Structure formats: C-alpha cells, structure tokens
mmCIF file of C-alpha atoms in Angstrom:
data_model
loop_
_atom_site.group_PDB
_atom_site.id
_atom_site.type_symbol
_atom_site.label_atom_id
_atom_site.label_comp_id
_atom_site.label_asym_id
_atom_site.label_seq_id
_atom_site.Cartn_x
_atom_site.Cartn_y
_atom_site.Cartn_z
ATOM 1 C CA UNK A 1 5.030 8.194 -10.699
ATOM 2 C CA UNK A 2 8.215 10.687 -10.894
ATOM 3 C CA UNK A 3 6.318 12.898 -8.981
ATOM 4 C CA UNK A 4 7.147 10.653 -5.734
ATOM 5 C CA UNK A 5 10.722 9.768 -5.543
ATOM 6 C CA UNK A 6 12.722 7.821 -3.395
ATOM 7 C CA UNK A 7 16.582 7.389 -2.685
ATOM 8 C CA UNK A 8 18.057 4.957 -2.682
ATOM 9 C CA UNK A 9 16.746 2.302 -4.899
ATOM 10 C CA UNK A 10 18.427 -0.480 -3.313
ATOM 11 C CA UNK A 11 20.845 -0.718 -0.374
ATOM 12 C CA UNK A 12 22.944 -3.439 1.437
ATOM 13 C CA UNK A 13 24.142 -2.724 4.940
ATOM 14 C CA UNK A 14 25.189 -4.653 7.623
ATOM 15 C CA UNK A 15 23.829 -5.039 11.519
ATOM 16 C CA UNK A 16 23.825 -2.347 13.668
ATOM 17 C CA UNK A 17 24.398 0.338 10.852
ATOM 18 C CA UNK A 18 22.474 3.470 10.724
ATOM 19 C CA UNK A 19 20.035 3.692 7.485
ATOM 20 C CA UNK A 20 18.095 6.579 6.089
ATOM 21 C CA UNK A 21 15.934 6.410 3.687
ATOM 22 C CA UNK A 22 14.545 9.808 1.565
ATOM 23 C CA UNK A 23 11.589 10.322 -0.300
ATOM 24 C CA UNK A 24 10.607 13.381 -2.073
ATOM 25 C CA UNK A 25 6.866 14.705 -3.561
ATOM 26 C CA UNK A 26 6.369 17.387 -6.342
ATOM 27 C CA UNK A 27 2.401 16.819 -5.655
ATOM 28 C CA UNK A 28 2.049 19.083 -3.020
ATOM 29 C CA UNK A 29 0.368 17.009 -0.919
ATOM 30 C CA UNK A 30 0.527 17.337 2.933
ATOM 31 C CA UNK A 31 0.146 13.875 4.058
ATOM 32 C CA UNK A 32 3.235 11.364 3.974
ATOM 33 C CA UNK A 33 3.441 7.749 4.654
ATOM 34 C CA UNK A 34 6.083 4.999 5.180
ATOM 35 C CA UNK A 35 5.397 0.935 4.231
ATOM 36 C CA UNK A 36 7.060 -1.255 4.649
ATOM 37 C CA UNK A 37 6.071 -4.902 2.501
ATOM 38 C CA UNK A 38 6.999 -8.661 3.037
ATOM 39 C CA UNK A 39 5.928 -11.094 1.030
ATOM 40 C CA UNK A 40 2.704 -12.445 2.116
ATOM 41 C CA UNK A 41 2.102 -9.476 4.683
ATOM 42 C CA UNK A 42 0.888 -6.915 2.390
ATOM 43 C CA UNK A 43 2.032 -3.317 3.111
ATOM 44 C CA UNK A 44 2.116 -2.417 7.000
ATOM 45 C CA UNK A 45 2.159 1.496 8.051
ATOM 46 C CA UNK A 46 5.354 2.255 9.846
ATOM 47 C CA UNK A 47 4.988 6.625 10.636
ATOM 48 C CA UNK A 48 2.651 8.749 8.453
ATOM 49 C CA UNK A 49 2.554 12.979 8.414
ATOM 50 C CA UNK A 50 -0.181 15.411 7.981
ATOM 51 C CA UNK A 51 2.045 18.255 7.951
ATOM 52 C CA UNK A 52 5.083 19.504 8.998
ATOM 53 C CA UNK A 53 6.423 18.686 12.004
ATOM 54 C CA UNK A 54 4.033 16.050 12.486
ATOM 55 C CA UNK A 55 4.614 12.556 13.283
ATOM 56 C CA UNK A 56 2.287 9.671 14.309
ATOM 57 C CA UNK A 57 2.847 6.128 14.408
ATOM 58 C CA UNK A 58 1.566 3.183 11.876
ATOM 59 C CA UNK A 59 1.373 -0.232 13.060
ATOM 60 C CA UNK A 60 5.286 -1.810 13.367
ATOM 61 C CA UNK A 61 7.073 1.693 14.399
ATOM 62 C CA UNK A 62 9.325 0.407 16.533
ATOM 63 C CA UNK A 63 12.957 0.477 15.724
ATOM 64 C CA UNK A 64 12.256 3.275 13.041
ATOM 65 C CA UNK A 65 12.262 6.839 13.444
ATOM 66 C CA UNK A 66 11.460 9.831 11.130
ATOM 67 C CA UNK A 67 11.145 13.488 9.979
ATOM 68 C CA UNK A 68 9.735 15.702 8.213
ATOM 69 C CA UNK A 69 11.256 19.175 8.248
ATOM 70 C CA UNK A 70 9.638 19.886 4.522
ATOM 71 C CA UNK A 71 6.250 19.456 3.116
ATOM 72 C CA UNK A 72 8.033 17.525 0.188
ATOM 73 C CA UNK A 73 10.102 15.726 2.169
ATOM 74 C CA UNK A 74 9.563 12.784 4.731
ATOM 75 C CA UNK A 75 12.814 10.913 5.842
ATOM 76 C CA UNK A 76 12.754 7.155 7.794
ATOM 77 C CA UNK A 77 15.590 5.986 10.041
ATOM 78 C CA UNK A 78 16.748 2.778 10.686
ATOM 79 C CA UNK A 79 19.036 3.585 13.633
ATOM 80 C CA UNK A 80 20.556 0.173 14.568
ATOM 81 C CA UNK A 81 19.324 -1.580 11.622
ATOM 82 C CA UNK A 82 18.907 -5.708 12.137
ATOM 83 C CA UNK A 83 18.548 -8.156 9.463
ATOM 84 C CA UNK A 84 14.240 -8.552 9.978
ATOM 85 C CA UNK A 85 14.389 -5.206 8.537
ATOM 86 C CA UNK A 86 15.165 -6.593 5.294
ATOM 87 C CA UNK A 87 12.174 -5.314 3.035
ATOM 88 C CA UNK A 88 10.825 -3.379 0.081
ATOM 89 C CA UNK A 89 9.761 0.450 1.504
ATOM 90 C CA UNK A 90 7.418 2.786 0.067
ATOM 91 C CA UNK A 91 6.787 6.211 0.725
ATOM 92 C CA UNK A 92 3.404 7.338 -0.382
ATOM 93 C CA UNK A 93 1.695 11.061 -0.604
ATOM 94 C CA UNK A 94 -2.170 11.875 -0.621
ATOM 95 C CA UNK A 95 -3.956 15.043 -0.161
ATOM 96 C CA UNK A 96 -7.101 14.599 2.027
ATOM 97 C CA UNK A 97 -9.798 12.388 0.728
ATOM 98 C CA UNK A 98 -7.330 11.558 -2.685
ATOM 99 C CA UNK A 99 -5.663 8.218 -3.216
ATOM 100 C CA UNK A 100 -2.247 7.480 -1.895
ATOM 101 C CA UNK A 101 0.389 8.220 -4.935
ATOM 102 C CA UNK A 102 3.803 5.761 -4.034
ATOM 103 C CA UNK A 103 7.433 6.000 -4.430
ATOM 104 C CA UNK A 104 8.934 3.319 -6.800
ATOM 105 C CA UNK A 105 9.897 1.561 -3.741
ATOM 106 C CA UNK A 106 13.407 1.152 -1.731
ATOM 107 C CA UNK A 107 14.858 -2.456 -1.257
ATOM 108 C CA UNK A 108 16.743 -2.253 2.219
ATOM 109 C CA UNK A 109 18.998 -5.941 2.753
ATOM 110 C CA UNK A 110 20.563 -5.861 6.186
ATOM 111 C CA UNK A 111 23.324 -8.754 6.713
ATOM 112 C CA UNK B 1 -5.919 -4.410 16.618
ATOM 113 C CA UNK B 2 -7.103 -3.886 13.265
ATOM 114 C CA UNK B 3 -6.832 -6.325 10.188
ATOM 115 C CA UNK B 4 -8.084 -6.821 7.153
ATOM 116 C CA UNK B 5 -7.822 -10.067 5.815
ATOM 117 C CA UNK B 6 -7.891 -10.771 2.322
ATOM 118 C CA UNK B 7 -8.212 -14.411 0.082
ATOM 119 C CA UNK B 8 -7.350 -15.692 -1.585
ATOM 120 C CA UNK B 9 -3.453 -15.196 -1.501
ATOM 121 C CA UNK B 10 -2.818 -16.820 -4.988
ATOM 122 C CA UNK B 11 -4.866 -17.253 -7.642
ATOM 123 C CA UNK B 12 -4.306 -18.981 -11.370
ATOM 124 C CA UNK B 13 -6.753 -18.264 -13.796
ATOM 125 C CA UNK B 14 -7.240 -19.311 -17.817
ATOM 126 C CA UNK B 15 -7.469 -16.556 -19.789
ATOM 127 C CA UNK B 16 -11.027 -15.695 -20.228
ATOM 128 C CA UNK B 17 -12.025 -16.827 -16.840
ATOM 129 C CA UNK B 18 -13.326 -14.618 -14.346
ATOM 130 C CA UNK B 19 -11.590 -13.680 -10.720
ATOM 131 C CA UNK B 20 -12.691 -12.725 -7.884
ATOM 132 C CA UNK B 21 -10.743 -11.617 -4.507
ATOM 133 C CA UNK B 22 -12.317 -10.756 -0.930
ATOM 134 C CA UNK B 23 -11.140 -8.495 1.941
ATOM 135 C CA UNK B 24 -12.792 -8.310 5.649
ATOM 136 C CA UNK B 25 -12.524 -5.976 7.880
ATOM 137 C CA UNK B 26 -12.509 -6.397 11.532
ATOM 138 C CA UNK B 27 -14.085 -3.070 12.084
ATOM 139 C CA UNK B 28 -15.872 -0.750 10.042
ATOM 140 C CA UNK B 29 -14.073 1.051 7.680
ATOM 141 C CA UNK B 30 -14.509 4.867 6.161
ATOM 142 C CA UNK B 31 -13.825 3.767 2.853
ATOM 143 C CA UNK B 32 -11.681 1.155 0.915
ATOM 144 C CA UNK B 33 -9.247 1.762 -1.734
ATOM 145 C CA UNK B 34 -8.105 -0.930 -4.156
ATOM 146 C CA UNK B 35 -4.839 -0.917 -5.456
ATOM 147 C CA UNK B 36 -2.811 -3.165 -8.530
ATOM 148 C CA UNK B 37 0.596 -3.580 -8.105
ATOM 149 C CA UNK B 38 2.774 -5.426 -11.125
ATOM 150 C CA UNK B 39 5.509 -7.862 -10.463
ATOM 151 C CA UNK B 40 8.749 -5.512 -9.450
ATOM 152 C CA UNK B 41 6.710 -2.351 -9.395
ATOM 153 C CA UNK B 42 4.639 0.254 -6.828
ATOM 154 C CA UNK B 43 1.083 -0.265 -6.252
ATOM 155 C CA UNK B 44 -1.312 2.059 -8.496
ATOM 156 C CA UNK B 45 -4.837 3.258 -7.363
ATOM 157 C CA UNK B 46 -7.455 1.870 -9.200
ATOM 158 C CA UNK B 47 -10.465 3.101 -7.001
ATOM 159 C CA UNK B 48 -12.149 4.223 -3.852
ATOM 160 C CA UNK B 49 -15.643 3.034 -2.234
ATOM 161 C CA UNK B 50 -17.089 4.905 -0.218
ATOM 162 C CA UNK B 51 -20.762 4.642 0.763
ATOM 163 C CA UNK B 52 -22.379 1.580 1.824
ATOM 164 C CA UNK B 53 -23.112 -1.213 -0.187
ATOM 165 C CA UNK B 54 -21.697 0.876 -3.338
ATOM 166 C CA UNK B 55 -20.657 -0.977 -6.460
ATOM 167 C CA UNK B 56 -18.143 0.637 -8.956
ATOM 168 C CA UNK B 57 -17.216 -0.462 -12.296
ATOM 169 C CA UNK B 58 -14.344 0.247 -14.493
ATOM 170 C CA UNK B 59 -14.681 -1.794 -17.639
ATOM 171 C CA UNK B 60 -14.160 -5.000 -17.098
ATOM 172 C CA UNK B 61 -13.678 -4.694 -13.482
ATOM 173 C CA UNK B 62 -16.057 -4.258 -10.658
ATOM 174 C CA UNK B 63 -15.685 -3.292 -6.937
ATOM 175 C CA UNK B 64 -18.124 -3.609 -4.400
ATOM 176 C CA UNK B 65 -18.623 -2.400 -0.753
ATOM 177 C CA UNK B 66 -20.206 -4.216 1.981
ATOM 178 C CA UNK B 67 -23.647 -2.770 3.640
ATOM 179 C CA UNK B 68 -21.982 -2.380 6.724
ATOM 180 C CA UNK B 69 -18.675 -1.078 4.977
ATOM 181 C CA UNK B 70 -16.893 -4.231 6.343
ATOM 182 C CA UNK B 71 -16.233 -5.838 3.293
ATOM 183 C CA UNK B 72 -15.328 -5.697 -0.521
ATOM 184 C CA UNK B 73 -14.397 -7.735 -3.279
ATOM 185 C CA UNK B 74 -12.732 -7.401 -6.424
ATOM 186 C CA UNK B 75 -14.024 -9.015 -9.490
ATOM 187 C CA UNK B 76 -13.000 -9.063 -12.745
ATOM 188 C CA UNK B 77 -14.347 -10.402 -16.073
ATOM 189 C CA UNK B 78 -12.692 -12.416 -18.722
ATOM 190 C CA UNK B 79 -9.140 -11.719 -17.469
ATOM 191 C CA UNK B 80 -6.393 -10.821 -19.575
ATOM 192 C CA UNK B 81 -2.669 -11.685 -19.496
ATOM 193 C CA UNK B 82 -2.132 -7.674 -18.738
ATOM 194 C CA UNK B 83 -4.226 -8.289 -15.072
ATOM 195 C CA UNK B 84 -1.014 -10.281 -14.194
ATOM 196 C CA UNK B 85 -0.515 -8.523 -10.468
ATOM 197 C CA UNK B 86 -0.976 -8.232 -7.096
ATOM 198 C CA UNK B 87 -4.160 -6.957 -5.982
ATOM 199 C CA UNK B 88 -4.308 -4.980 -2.596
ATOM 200 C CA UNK B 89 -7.620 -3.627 -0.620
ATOM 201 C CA UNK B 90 -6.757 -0.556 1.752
ATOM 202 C CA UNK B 91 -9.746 0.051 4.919
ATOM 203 C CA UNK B 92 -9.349 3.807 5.430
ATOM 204 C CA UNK B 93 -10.193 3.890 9.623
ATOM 205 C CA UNK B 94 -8.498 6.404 12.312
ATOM 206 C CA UNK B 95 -6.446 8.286 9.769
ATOM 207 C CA UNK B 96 -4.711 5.119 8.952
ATOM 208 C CA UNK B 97 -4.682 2.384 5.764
ATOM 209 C CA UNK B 98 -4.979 -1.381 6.560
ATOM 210 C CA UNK B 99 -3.201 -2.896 3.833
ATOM 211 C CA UNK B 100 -4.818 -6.416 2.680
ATOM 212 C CA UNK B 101 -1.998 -9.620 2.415
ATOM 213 C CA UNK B 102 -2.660 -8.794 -1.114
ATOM 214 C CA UNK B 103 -4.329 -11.620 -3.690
ATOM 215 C CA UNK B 104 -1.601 -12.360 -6.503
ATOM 216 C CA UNK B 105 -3.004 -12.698 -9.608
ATOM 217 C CA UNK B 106 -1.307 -15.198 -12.679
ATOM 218 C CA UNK B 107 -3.204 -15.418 -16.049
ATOM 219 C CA UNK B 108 -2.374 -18.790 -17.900
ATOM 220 C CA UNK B 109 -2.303 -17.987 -21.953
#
C-alpha cells in the first residue's frame, strides 16, 4: 500500500556502519511496528509504538534502536550494524483493533 | 517465551487440490490474524478471528479458531495458480503479534 512507505528499498553497508531505516504512514494510525523476516523464521517484532514518544520492545531488540518524534513517522537504527542483520524489514501501521497495513519492505545486506 | 508454530513450512499442491496449514499457540491468544504474502512482496491481511471456536469464510477460503483460541488453520479449496504465496498466522497477546514461520504455498499447473 502507498499509504505505508519505506526508505530505502534496498541498502548495502558494511560492519560497524550506522543504518537508519524510515518509514512513513498517511493512515493516521497511532500504532507503529518494526519486522524484521528471515527465511524460515517468519516475521519477528523488533520495537512497536502506540503513540508518540512511545517505545516498547518486540522480541530480538537488541542491537536496534528507534524513534518516533511524529505520528507518521517511526525510524529504526542499526547503530553498529553486523552482517546477522542482513534481512528484509517491514514497518507496519494499525489503528486499535484494525489489521496491521505494511511497508513494501527494506532489504538491509551488511558485509 | 511465546511461539507460535506453524506447518507445514512448504507445501506443493495440483491445481484443484485442497490445502490446508496449522498454527499453535503456546498460550492463549486475543485473536489471530492471517496474512498472504506473494513471492517479492509485503504481507496483505486477509482476516481476523476473534471469538472462540469461530470459523470465517471468504470464498474459497476458510479460517478457523480453536475453542480455547490456541489454534487455527487455514484451508483452502480447489487452489488456484493465483494462491501461489506465503501464508502467515499472527496470535495477537500482550499488545504484541507472534508471527507464524509462515507455510509457503506452490500450485503445480
């Protein structure tokens, strides 16, 4: 769906780099996740946000950080990035009791 | 912690024949979502259980809960070549979505 965006698309970078990845929602919505997927592992929750200034951690947040300083906008960090954090991310939005709308996805190679 | 495991992982079907795929929860969940998510792509709602031993059907697919809201499958009738995809079950528990392994779906012509 456009209305979930994410930037960028795909990225290289190398070990020990800082990363961050962006998403964007024109839904309105107040809640915000982070996946990341493997294959075979199925989507795992890294942060989600309710609201604003908000933060809580998924299952596998270590070595990840993020913010949200806008209800549209919900940023994750890799802040020494290492190469098992080679994945596909998705952001996703929901409202409360809705499905989860997601981003088209972010492939992240780290070398 | 909690999981939800899901089988099977693969699955290669004729068209025409039916599927089926399973999730388990280790704990009892809210609800479930179920989500379809193509080769290369996002994954895309397709529907949310709720209530205890609910079924929900949407053509020809059908989605079931468990009595105690532990389980759920995913079946779906006569399968077509456009059911090519990864199908994902999401247990909605403390504010937080357990993601299935996913059961990959390939429909032989």
């Amino acid at each position: 769906d456009a209305d979930v965006t994410q930037t960028p698309r795909n990225r290289i970078t190398k070990t020990g780099k800082r990363i961050m990845l962006e998403c964007s929602q024109t839904k309105g919505h107040d809640r915000m996740y982070w996946y990341r997927q493997d294959p075979g592992l199925g989507l795992r929750l890294i942060y989600y946000s309710f609201d604003v200034k908000d933060i809580n951690k998924g299952e596998i947040s270590d070595g990840y950080s993020v913010s949200r300083q806008a209800q549209a906008k919900f940023s994750l960090s890799l802040e020494s990035a290492i190469p098992n954090q080679t994945a596909l991310y998705f952001c996703a939005t929901r409202s409360d009791g809705d499905t989860q709308y997601f981003g088209p996805g972010t492939r992240l190679t780290v070398l | 912690g909690q999981q939800v495991m899901q089988i099977p992982q693969y699955q290669h079907v004729q068209e025409g024949e039916d599927f089926t795929t399973y999730c388990n929860s280790s704990t009892t969940l809210s609800n479930i979502q179920w989500y379809k998510q193509r080769p290369g792509g996002h994954p895309v709602f397709l529907i949310q259980l709720v209530k205890s031993g609910e079924v929900k059907k949407q053509k020809r697919l059908t989605f079931q809960f468990g009595e105690a809201k532990k389980n759920s499958s995913l079946h779906i009738t006569a399968t077509q070549t456009t059911d090519v995809g990864t199908y994902f079950c999401a247990g909605y528990t403390g504010n937080q979505f357990y993601f299935g392994t996913g059961t990959s779906l390939t429909v032989i012509p």
